[in-house]
Short mmCIF file of C-alpha atoms and ligand atoms in Angstrom, two decimals:
data_model
loop_
_atom_site.label_atom_id
_atom_site.label_comp_id
_atom_site.label_asym_id
_atom_site.label_seq_id
_atom_site.Cartn_x
_atom_site.Cartn_y
_atom_site.Cartn_z
CA MET A 204 78.97 95.11 123.63
CA THR A 205 79.86 96.81 120.84
CA SER A 206 78.06 99.14 122.02
CA ASP A 207 80.71 99.65 124.54
CA HIS A 208 83.40 99.88 122.18
CA TRP A 209 81.80 102.66 120.21
CA ARG A 210 80.60 104.96 123.48
CA LYS A 211 84.30 104.97 124.42
CA THR A 212 85.42 106.43 121.34
CA ASN A 213 83.39 109.25 121.05
CA ALA A 214 84.02 110.25 125.17
CA LEU A 215 88.40 109.80 123.75
CA PRO A 216 89.83 113.41 123.72
CA GLN A 217 89.07 114.98 119.96
CA VAL A 218 93.27 116.22 119.66
CA SER A 219 93.98 118.60 116.21
CA LEU A 220 95.71 117.18 113.81
CA SER A 221 98.74 120.22 114.83
CA GLU A 222 98.06 118.77 118.11
CA LEU A 223 99.17 115.04 117.63
CA PHE A 224 101.28 115.65 115.37
CA GLU A 225 103.44 118.81 117.55
CA SER A 226 103.11 115.82 120.51
CA ASP A 227 104.90 112.56 118.56
CA GLY A 228 107.57 112.75 116.01
CA ASN A 229 106.89 110.25 115.67
CA ARG A 230 104.03 110.18 113.72
CA VAL A 231 105.05 110.27 109.92
CA ALA A 232 106.61 107.15 110.08
CA LYS A 233 104.21 105.87 112.29
CA LEU A 234 101.07 106.49 110.19
CA GLY A 235 103.22 105.86 107.15
CA PHE A 236 102.69 102.31 104.83
CA GLU A 237 104.59 100.49 102.37
CA GLU A 238 103.12 98.01 100.56
CA THR A 239 103.82 96.67 96.75
CA GLY A 240 105.09 100.43 95.41
CA LEU A 241 102.35 102.04 97.42
CA TYR A 242 103.17 104.63 100.08
CA PHE A 243 100.06 105.26 102.11
CA ASP A 244 100.22 108.26 104.25
CA PHE A 245 97.66 108.47 107.44
CA SER A 246 99.83 111.14 108.94
CA LYS A 247 97.14 113.73 108.82
CA THR A 248 94.16 112.22 109.75
CA HIS A 249 92.91 112.39 113.48
CA LEU A 250 94.01 108.62 113.96
CA ASN A 251 96.18 107.90 117.19
CA SER A 252 97.56 105.13 119.71
CA ASP A 253 94.59 105.70 121.59
CA VAL A 254 92.19 105.84 118.90
CA VAL A 255 93.75 103.27 117.01
CA GLN A 256 93.42 100.89 119.74
CA ALA A 257 90.39 101.77 120.48
CA PHE A 258 89.12 100.62 116.78
CA THR A 259 91.45 97.98 117.40
CA GLU A 260 89.30 96.73 120.48
CA LEU A 261 85.91 96.81 118.82
CA ALA A 262 87.21 94.61 115.65
CA ASP A 263 88.43 91.69 117.98
CA ASP A 264 85.11 92.32 119.50
CA LEU A 265 83.12 91.51 115.87
CA GLY A 266 85.54 88.91 115.19
CA LEU A 267 87.46 90.81 112.29
CA SER A 268 90.33 88.02 112.14
CA ALA A 269 87.82 85.27 112.27
CA LYS A 270 85.09 87.10 109.09
CA THR A 271 89.04 87.43 107.18
CA ASN A 272 89.56 84.18 107.71
CA ALA A 273 85.90 82.81 106.42
CA LEU A 274 86.13 85.43 103.62
CA ILE A 275 89.97 84.36 101.70
CA SER A 276 88.04 80.86 102.47
CA GLY A 277 85.15 80.55 100.66
CA GLU A 278 83.38 80.37 103.71
CA SER A 279 79.85 80.76 102.77
CA ILE A 280 79.27 84.61 104.13
CA ASN A 281 77.15 86.88 101.96
CA VAL A 282 74.12 85.34 104.27
CA SER A 283 71.46 86.80 102.66
CA GLU A 284 72.79 85.35 98.85
CA GLY A 285 73.77 81.57 101.01
CA ARG A 286 77.17 82.17 98.90
CA ALA A 287 80.74 83.05 99.89
CA ALA A 288 82.25 86.74 97.45
CA GLU A 289 85.59 84.59 96.28
CA HIS A 290 87.14 87.54 94.14
CA CYS A 291 90.28 86.46 95.72
CA ALA A 292 90.31 83.50 94.91
CA GLU A 293 91.23 84.56 91.50
CA ARG A 294 94.04 86.08 92.13
CA GLY A 295 95.62 82.90 93.39
CA VAL A 296 94.40 83.32 97.40
CA GLY A 297 91.82 81.48 99.23
CA ASN A 298 90.28 78.36 99.50
CA PRO A 299 92.46 75.54 97.28
CA ALA A 300 89.44 74.36 94.77
CA SER A 301 88.37 77.89 94.52
CA VAL A 302 91.54 78.70 93.24
CA GLU A 303 92.74 76.03 90.64
CA ASN A 304 88.24 76.54 89.05
CA ALA A 305 89.67 80.67 89.16
CA ARG A 306 93.40 79.35 87.34
CA ALA A 307 91.47 76.65 84.89
CA LEU A 308 89.07 79.58 84.09
CA HIS A 309 92.31 82.51 83.44
CA GLN A 310 94.15 79.81 81.27
CA ARG A 311 90.48 79.46 79.44
CA MET A 312 90.83 83.33 78.60
CA LYS A 313 94.15 83.29 78.19
CA SER A 314 93.45 80.03 75.32
CA LEU A 315 90.82 82.22 74.07
CA ILE A 316 93.25 85.40 74.04
CA GLU A 317 95.75 84.20 72.02
CA VAL A 318 93.60 82.53 68.96
CA ILE A 319 91.89 86.00 69.23
CA ASP A 320 95.54 87.69 68.97
CA SER A 321 96.37 84.70 65.78
CA GLY A 322 93.77 86.39 63.72
CA ALA A 323 92.01 83.14 64.00
CA LEU A 324 88.39 84.33 64.37
CA GLY A 325 88.86 87.36 61.95
CA GLU A 326 91.36 90.42 61.84
CA PHE A 327 90.07 92.10 64.78
CA THR A 328 91.56 95.53 65.04
CA GLN A 329 88.38 96.97 67.53
CA ILE A 330 86.47 95.37 70.50
CA ILE A 331 83.14 96.90 71.58
CA HIS A 332 83.36 95.69 75.66
CA LEU A 333 79.34 95.97 76.99
CA GLY A 334 78.47 96.02 80.10
CA ILE A 335 76.94 98.20 83.56
CA GLY A 336 77.84 98.77 87.44
CA GLY A 337 80.67 96.16 88.10
CA SER A 338 80.84 95.23 84.35
CA ALA A 339 82.24 97.88 83.20
CA LEU A 340 83.34 99.85 85.60
CA GLY A 341 86.56 98.31 86.34
CA PRO A 342 87.73 97.93 82.78
CA LYS A 343 86.91 101.02 81.94
CA MET A 344 89.16 102.42 84.39
CA LEU A 345 91.73 100.11 84.33
CA HIS A 346 92.51 100.27 80.60
CA GLN A 347 92.44 104.27 80.59
CA ALA A 348 95.00 103.74 83.59
CA LEU A 349 96.70 101.43 81.39
CA LYS A 350 97.23 101.88 77.95
CA LEU A 351 99.97 103.10 77.12
CA GLY A 352 98.25 104.89 73.24
CA ASP A 353 100.59 102.10 71.09
CA GLU A 354 97.76 99.08 70.78
CA LYS A 355 97.36 97.03 68.45
CA TYR A 356 93.36 97.21 69.76
CA GLU A 357 90.50 100.05 70.14
CA LEU A 358 88.06 99.39 73.70
CA ALA A 359 85.39 101.63 73.68
CA VAL A 360 83.12 99.94 77.32
CA VAL A 361 80.17 101.33 76.79
CA SER A 362 77.58 101.38 79.41
CA ASN A 363 73.87 103.88 79.28
CA ILE A 364 71.17 102.35 77.55
CA ASP A 365 71.05 105.81 76.24
CA GLY A 366 71.79 105.71 72.72
CA SER A 367 73.79 108.48 72.72
CA ALA A 368 76.34 106.56 74.27
CA LEU A 369 76.28 103.73 71.69
CA GLU A 370 75.53 105.09 68.64
CA PRO A 371 79.44 107.41 68.14
CA VAL A 372 81.23 104.21 68.42
CA LEU A 373 79.20 102.24 65.80
CA GLU A 374 80.32 105.68 63.69
CA ARG A 375 83.29 105.25 64.27
CA PHE A 376 84.17 101.30 64.61
CA ASP A 377 84.09 98.84 61.44
CA PRO A 378 81.94 96.24 61.66
CA ALA A 379 84.47 94.10 59.91
CA LYS A 380 87.34 94.52 62.03
CA THR A 381 85.08 94.76 65.63
CA LEU A 382 85.21 92.17 68.84
CA LEU A 383 81.77 92.74 70.26
CA VAL A 384 82.55 91.26 74.03
CA ILE A 385 79.14 91.29 76.38
CA ALA A 386 79.85 91.60 80.03
CA SER A 387 77.13 90.67 82.23
CA LYS A 388 77.74 88.26 85.25
CA THR A 389 73.81 87.35 85.37
CA PHE A 390 73.18 87.96 81.54
CA THR A 391 69.98 89.33 81.75
CA THR A 392 70.47 92.95 82.51
CA ALA A 393 68.43 95.26 80.70
CA GLU A 394 70.90 98.03 79.21
CA THR A 395 73.80 95.57 77.81
CA LEU A 396 70.93 92.91 76.34
CA LEU A 397 69.71 95.82 74.67
CA ASN A 398 73.38 97.07 73.71
CA ALA A 399 74.49 94.44 72.58
CA GLN A 400 71.40 94.16 69.82
CA SER A 401 71.86 97.11 68.40
CA VAL A 402 75.35 96.13 68.04
CA VAL A 403 74.64 92.68 66.53
CA ASP A 404 71.67 93.95 64.36
CA TRP A 405 74.30 97.62 63.20
CA MET A 406 76.81 94.09 62.20
CA ARG A 407 74.11 92.84 60.14
CA GLU A 408 72.89 95.72 58.14
CA GLN A 409 76.71 95.69 57.63
CA GLY A 410 76.50 93.40 55.64
CA LEU A 411 78.27 90.38 57.87
CA ASP A 412 76.54 87.42 57.76
CA ASP A 413 77.50 85.79 61.39
CA PRO A 414 77.92 88.92 63.53
CA LEU A 415 77.34 85.88 66.03
CA GLY A 416 80.97 84.85 65.16
CA GLN A 417 81.96 88.10 66.22
CA VAL A 418 80.74 88.14 69.98
CA VAL A 419 82.39 86.83 73.55
CA ALA A 420 80.79 85.98 76.89
CA LEU A 421 81.64 87.11 79.54
CA THR A 422 79.21 85.39 82.30
CA ALA A 423 78.73 83.27 86.01
CA SER A 424 75.77 82.73 83.58
CA PRO A 425 76.82 80.74 80.95
CA GLU A 426 73.81 78.81 79.72
CA GLN A 427 71.69 82.42 79.76
CA ALA A 428 74.88 83.37 76.64
CA VAL A 429 73.92 80.11 75.30
CA LYS A 430 70.21 80.95 74.41
CA TRP A 431 71.43 84.15 73.59
CA GLY A 432 73.00 82.72 70.55
CA ILE A 433 76.87 82.90 71.55
CA ASP A 434 78.85 79.35 70.94
CA GLU A 435 80.36 78.11 74.16
CA THR A 436 83.57 78.39 72.73
CA ARG A 437 83.67 82.09 73.55
CA ILE A 438 81.84 82.21 76.61
CA LEU A 439 84.21 83.15 79.62
CA PRO A 440 82.32 81.93 82.40
CA PHE A 441 83.15 83.03 86.23
CA SER A 442 82.08 81.79 89.82
CA GLU A 443 78.93 82.73 90.91
CA THR A 444 79.96 84.13 94.44
CA VAL A 445 82.04 87.13 92.95
CA GLY A 446 80.25 89.80 93.34
CA GLY A 447 79.77 91.83 89.85
CA ARG A 448 81.98 94.32 91.57
CA TYR A 449 84.22 92.99 92.97
CA SER A 450 84.83 91.22 89.12
CA LEU A 451 87.28 92.66 87.52
CA TRP A 452 89.53 89.90 88.26
CA SER A 453 87.69 87.65 86.35
CA SER A 454 86.94 86.33 83.09
CA ILE A 455 85.48 90.67 83.21
CA GLY A 456 88.94 91.92 82.69
CA PHE A 457 89.07 90.02 79.37
CA SER A 458 88.87 92.89 76.81
CA VAL A 459 91.62 94.83 79.24
CA ALA A 460 94.26 91.37 78.44
CA LEU A 461 92.62 91.24 75.51
CA ALA A 462 93.53 95.38 74.88
CA LEU A 463 96.87 96.16 77.44
CA GLY A 464 98.02 91.95 76.92
CA HIS A 465 97.89 88.83 79.05
CA ASP A 466 100.72 89.38 80.40
CA VAL A 467 99.69 93.09 81.94
CA PHE A 468 96.24 91.48 83.32
CA ALA A 469 98.85 88.79 85.28
CA ASP A 470 100.83 91.82 86.82
CA LEU A 471 97.30 93.06 88.21
CA LEU A 472 96.35 89.40 89.93
CA ASP A 473 99.80 89.68 91.07
CA GLY A 474 99.64 92.98 92.64
CA ALA A 475 95.95 92.04 94.19
CA ALA A 476 97.67 88.86 96.14
CA ALA A 477 100.04 91.30 97.60
CA MET A 478 97.87 93.30 99.25
CA ASP A 479 95.77 90.10 100.31
CA GLN A 480 98.57 88.68 102.21
CA HIS A 481 99.37 91.85 103.62
CA PHE A 482 95.71 92.05 104.77
CA GLN A 483 95.79 87.85 106.00
CA ASP A 484 99.21 88.65 107.61
CA THR A 485 99.60 91.79 108.97
CA PRO A 486 98.56 92.82 112.64
CA TRP A 487 95.88 95.29 112.84
CA GLU A 488 98.01 97.93 113.91
CA ASN A 489 100.42 97.80 110.80
CA ASN A 490 97.29 96.17 108.86
CA ILE A 491 96.73 99.60 105.74
CA PRO A 492 93.29 98.37 104.71
CA VAL A 493 91.80 98.38 108.27
CA ILE A 494 93.48 101.27 109.50
CA ALA A 495 92.25 102.43 106.64
CA ALA A 496 89.40 101.42 107.64
CA PHE A 497 89.18 102.39 111.25
CA ALA A 498 89.62 106.18 110.76
CA ASP A 499 86.78 105.57 107.32
CA GLN A 500 84.54 104.83 110.94
CA TYR A 501 85.91 107.14 112.79
CA TYR A 502 84.47 109.91 110.50
CA ALA A 503 81.58 108.69 109.80
CA GLN A 504 80.42 107.94 113.30
CA VAL A 505 82.91 110.10 115.64
CA ARG A 506 82.45 112.78 112.99
CA GLY A 507 79.71 112.60 111.73
CA CYS A 508 80.79 112.91 108.24
CA GLN A 509 78.66 111.76 106.10
CA THR A 510 80.74 111.79 102.82
CA ARG A 511 84.19 111.14 101.57
CA ALA A 512 86.34 112.80 98.42
CA VAL A 513 88.99 111.29 96.76
CA PHE A 514 90.83 112.78 94.24
CA ALA A 515 93.21 111.36 91.58
CA TYR A 516 96.02 114.09 90.69
CA ASP A 517 96.52 112.27 87.91
CA GLU A 518 94.57 112.12 84.52
CA ARG A 519 95.03 108.80 84.26
CA LEU A 520 93.12 107.16 87.07
CA GLY A 521 90.47 109.63 86.73
CA LEU A 522 88.04 107.10 87.00
CA LEU A 523 88.62 105.56 89.73
CA PRO A 524 86.14 108.36 92.26
CA ASP A 525 83.80 106.37 89.69
CA TYR A 526 85.17 102.47 91.12
CA LEU A 527 85.13 103.37 94.33
CA GLN A 528 81.61 104.75 94.34
CA GLN A 529 79.73 101.97 93.20
CA LEU A 530 82.39 99.62 94.99
CA GLU A 531 81.97 101.58 98.41
CA MET A 532 78.24 102.76 98.19
CA GLU A 533 76.68 99.31 96.45
CA SER A 534 78.40 97.13 99.47
CA ASN A 535 77.63 99.18 102.60
CA GLY A 536 74.90 102.01 101.52
CA LYS A 537 72.98 99.14 103.94
CA SER A 538 70.03 100.00 106.50
CA VAL A 539 70.42 96.84 108.26
CA THR A 540 72.91 95.06 110.43
CA ILE A 541 73.96 90.80 108.68
CA GLU A 542 71.34 89.24 110.67
CA GLY A 543 68.89 91.35 109.48
CA GLU A 544 68.49 94.58 111.84
CA PRO A 545 68.42 97.87 111.94
CA LEU A 546 72.03 99.89 111.72
CA SER A 547 72.05 102.64 114.34
CA LEU A 548 75.46 103.27 112.34
CA HIS A 549 75.84 105.32 109.98
CA SER A 550 76.27 103.21 106.51
CA SER A 551 78.47 104.21 104.05
CA PRO A 552 79.70 107.64 103.77
CA ILE A 553 78.72 109.31 99.86
CA VAL A 554 81.67 108.60 97.80
CA TRP A 555 82.60 111.35 95.79
CA GLY A 556 85.22 113.18 94.06
CA GLY A 557 87.04 113.41 90.89
CA VAL A 558 90.70 114.85 89.35
CA GLY A 559 93.17 116.91 90.56
CA THR A 560 94.58 119.98 89.84
CA ASP A 561 91.05 120.73 88.27
CA ALA A 562 89.04 119.70 91.23
CA GLN A 563 90.89 122.68 93.37
CA HIS A 564 88.89 125.34 91.21
CA ALA A 565 85.38 123.38 91.81
CA VAL A 566 84.84 121.85 94.81
CA PHE A 567 87.57 122.32 97.30
CA GLN A 568 86.42 125.90 98.49
CA LEU A 569 84.40 123.64 100.23
CA LEU A 570 86.91 121.38 101.75
CA HIS A 571 88.14 124.33 102.69
CA GLN A 572 86.22 126.18 104.33
CA GLY A 573 82.53 125.34 104.04
CA SER A 574 80.89 124.04 107.18
CA HIS A 575 81.01 119.93 105.95
CA LEU A 576 83.87 118.04 107.40
CA VAL A 577 84.92 116.16 104.41
CA PRO A 578 88.21 113.57 104.74
CA VAL A 579 89.54 113.99 102.17
CA GLU A 580 91.89 111.47 99.87
CA PHE A 581 94.95 111.95 97.90
CA LEU A 582 96.04 109.67 95.11
CA ALA A 583 99.59 110.71 93.24
CA VAL A 584 102.18 108.60 91.01
CA VAL A 585 105.47 109.74 91.57
CA GLU A 586 106.56 108.44 87.36
CA PRO A 587 104.64 111.14 85.44
CA GLY A 588 102.43 110.22 82.16
CA ASP A 589 103.60 112.15 79.99
CA SER A 590 107.32 113.26 78.22
CA LEU A 591 106.14 117.50 78.01
CA ASP A 592 108.12 119.66 80.04
CA PRO A 593 108.91 118.09 84.06
CA ALA A 594 107.03 121.60 85.40
CA HIS A 595 103.94 119.99 84.42
CA HIS A 596 104.17 116.85 86.21
CA ASN A 597 105.87 118.76 89.18
CA GLY A 598 103.19 120.39 89.51
CA LEU A 599 100.88 118.71 89.61
CA LEU A 600 102.04 116.86 92.16
CA LEU A 601 102.91 119.64 94.69
CA ASN A 602 99.75 121.02 94.35
CA CYS A 603 98.62 117.22 96.10
CA PHE A 604 100.83 117.78 98.68
CA ALA A 605 100.60 122.00 99.29
CA GLN A 606 96.06 120.82 99.27
CA GLY A 607 97.39 118.38 101.65
CA ALA A 608 99.12 120.74 103.79
CA ALA A 609 96.68 123.16 102.96
CA LEU A 610 93.36 121.55 104.71
CA MET A 611 95.65 120.95 108.14
CA ALA A 612 97.35 123.59 108.61
CA GLY A 613 94.60 126.22 107.69
CA LYS A 614 95.35 129.96 108.00
CA ASN A 615 93.73 132.28 110.80
CA SER A 616 92.39 136.30 109.49
CA ASP A 617 90.87 139.16 111.23
CA ASP A 618 88.65 138.82 107.78
CA SER A 619 86.22 135.98 108.54
CA HIS A 620 85.85 135.56 105.04
CA ARG A 621 89.51 134.55 104.63
CA ASN A 622 90.09 132.97 107.71
CA TYR A 623 90.72 128.97 107.08
CA PRO A 624 89.90 126.39 110.39
CA GLY A 625 92.07 124.04 108.43
CA ASP A 626 92.50 120.89 111.37
CA ARG A 627 90.46 119.05 108.50
CA PRO A 628 92.06 115.77 107.29
CA SER A 629 93.70 113.33 104.13
CA VAL A 630 94.97 110.27 103.25
CA THR A 631 97.43 110.27 100.80
CA ILE A 632 98.46 107.69 98.74
CA LEU A 633 102.00 107.76 96.03
CA MET A 634 102.08 104.77 94.00
CA GLU A 635 105.66 104.76 92.87
CA GLU A 636 104.76 104.11 89.55
CA LEU A 637 101.41 103.80 87.93
CA GLU A 638 102.04 99.30 86.11
CA ALA A 639 99.10 97.30 86.56
CA ARG A 640 100.82 95.45 89.31
CA SER A 641 100.34 99.07 92.09
CA LEU A 642 97.21 98.91 90.61
CA GLY A 643 96.34 95.72 91.32
CA ALA A 644 97.94 96.50 94.79
CA LEU A 645 95.21 99.23 95.27
CA LEU A 646 91.98 98.21 94.20
CA ALA A 647 92.69 94.92 97.00
CA PHE A 648 93.44 97.78 99.19
CA TYR A 649 89.72 98.88 98.32
CA GLU A 650 87.82 96.16 98.16
CA HIS A 651 89.32 94.76 102.20
CA ARG A 652 88.92 98.56 103.24
CA THR A 653 85.56 98.07 102.17
CA PHE A 654 85.40 94.38 103.87
CA VAL A 655 86.46 96.03 107.29
CA ASN A 656 84.08 98.86 106.91
CA ALA A 657 81.81 96.11 107.43
CA VAL A 658 82.25 94.14 109.80
CA LEU A 659 82.46 96.86 111.36
CA LEU A 660 79.34 98.06 111.26
CA ASN A 661 78.07 94.54 111.01
CA ILE A 662 76.46 94.46 108.05
CA ASN A 663 76.43 92.29 104.65
CA PRO A 664 79.03 93.88 102.03
CA PHE A 665 77.70 92.11 99.20
CA ASP A 666 74.56 91.55 98.39
CA GLN A 667 72.91 94.77 96.61
CA PHE A 668 69.26 94.19 96.80
CA GLY A 669 69.13 98.09 96.79
CA VAL A 670 69.27 98.12 93.40
CA GLU A 671 66.82 96.19 92.82
CA LEU A 672 63.38 97.89 93.21
CA GLY A 673 63.58 100.59 90.44
CA LYS A 674 64.37 97.82 88.00
CA GLN A 675 61.28 95.80 88.86
CA MET A 676 59.58 99.51 88.72
CA ALA A 677 60.72 100.79 84.65
CA ASN A 678 59.50 96.90 84.00
CA LYS A 679 56.13 97.89 85.24
CA LEU A 680 56.49 101.44 83.85
CA ALA A 681 57.33 99.90 80.80
CA ALA A 682 54.36 97.29 80.43
CA ASP A 683 51.38 98.15 80.00
CA ASP A 684 48.63 95.71 81.10
CA GLY A 685 46.68 98.66 82.34
CA ASN A 686 48.67 98.92 86.15
CA ARG A 687 49.65 102.75 86.83
CA LEU A 688 51.83 104.17 89.19
CA ASP A 689 51.58 106.88 90.75
CA GLU A 690 50.28 110.49 89.27
CA SER A 691 53.35 112.12 88.94
CA THR A 692 55.37 108.45 87.65
CA GLU A 693 52.13 109.04 85.35
CA GLU A 694 52.26 112.25 84.05
CA LEU A 695 55.71 112.50 83.48
CA LYS A 696 55.11 109.11 81.37
CA LYS A 697 52.47 110.04 79.34
CA ARG A 698 54.48 114.13 78.80
CA ALA A 699 57.37 111.96 76.91
CA PHE A 700 55.14 109.22 75.16
CA GLY A 701 52.02 111.07 75.09
CA PRO A 702 48.47 109.36 76.57
O1 F6P B 1845 72.11 96.68 89.22
C1 F6P B 1845 73.42 96.08 89.88
C2 F6P B 1845 74.19 95.51 89.90
O2 F6P B 1845 73.50 94.09 89.58
C3 F6P B 1845 75.95 96.07 90.17
O3 F6P B 1845 75.79 94.91 91.17
C4 F6P B 1845 76.37 95.09 89.05
O4 F6P B 1845 77.50 94.53 88.80
C5 F6P B 1845 75.07 95.40 87.83
O5 F6P B 1845 74.36 95.76 88.42
C6 F6P B 1845 75.33 94.54 86.05
O6 F6P B 1845 75.09 93.14 86.17
P1 F6P B 1845 75.45 91.92 85.36
O7 F6P B 1845 76.85 92.14 85.81
O8 F6P B 1845 74.84 90.72 85.75
O9 F6P B 1845 74.21 92.68 83.88
#
């Protein structure tokens, strides 16, 4: 009975971080893990052997092992949509037929990259990648993280329907040198298709005869892309079983692979596969995504934390919090169990964050002294990404480490305004170097952690019906068919568009 496990976990003594360190001299070694150029330090969380044991029993009770096998082997675990979740197959781990299919599609993507690089389709030096959600956040984040600045292609990722996002790109880019990449799993997403139409119109207005000849589509619905007018030779399909927020490993990664080189993309997949292997093969108590999820559930259910903050102490990783927001909140922001019953636990925490050190001067006040307990995650890279005075990078890292220490230690003062309660948890993830393989492993870690959290919550992380109602209402509001929405919304519409 899972409720018994939760009762047991809730009844465990709540030991402070300083006591945990005092009572176990090996804590850092026990809760520090290395994998694929990454070091994870969970020692500044409230996990101890009792908490890990309690969650291990819960995980076993909920069949985590069988569910992990079902995920990897391509069983239909996304029950509400009746399909598998096969992002691991994209990196070569999973059901042999799906792995083979993904390999063939990757090969097709590689071949198209070679054709474009050869100049056979035009002298392109600029890429506009259009997509939204999972069709944009991953590519944009990866490009910012891994670009060196001397690449042949300039890449602009545009997602918002707001013309202010696209217009400056069109003002800057040369239509004759622009490759348009339309990324959409469904190829029905309003924002992406409107942006795509505007780019094609711009190309035509600028005197190009055959704008559609400069378009590549990345989609799981190739028939929709054909309908849109895109030639099949420039449609890179991916499997319907790869979810949008898990899709950067598929052809959705095309623009990044083109801009940064296919080898970089291959390294990314390779790093993710190493984390897949770790996740599959490692006992729970040393399994990095599992330990992370145990900590997540401990804070969400036992300590009542409603949010988790992620701070990248590296400008290059500045888009990681945005990417993680979709991954975690779209996956686990649900109020029903996988069987459709009301969920009695708190679902995904609200994930938020930013970059260090900027965030220290903006939001860290609340983290240190606010009344909310916020588990914090720090990410830092040992090798600097700049060639300025080492004082910059040293200062960055020292600030990162100092924040974790300060949150944990606190500082007593007789003046309550100057008192820091401390005992505030954090996880630190250190990358040796910011390169594709480690980043692939890091992103796969986050995916598996999200999956384990879903198993512990007994929810389906692979659907996202919550986003549909707003889309339907936008269509209703746009339709001039006499059907009215509520008075407030109609008044707003009237003020914006007139009666
Ligand atoms: O609206 C949510 C969503 O469906 C995401 O899950 C998805 O990543 C995004 O929209 C974009 O969808 P598509 O790739 O089909 O355009």
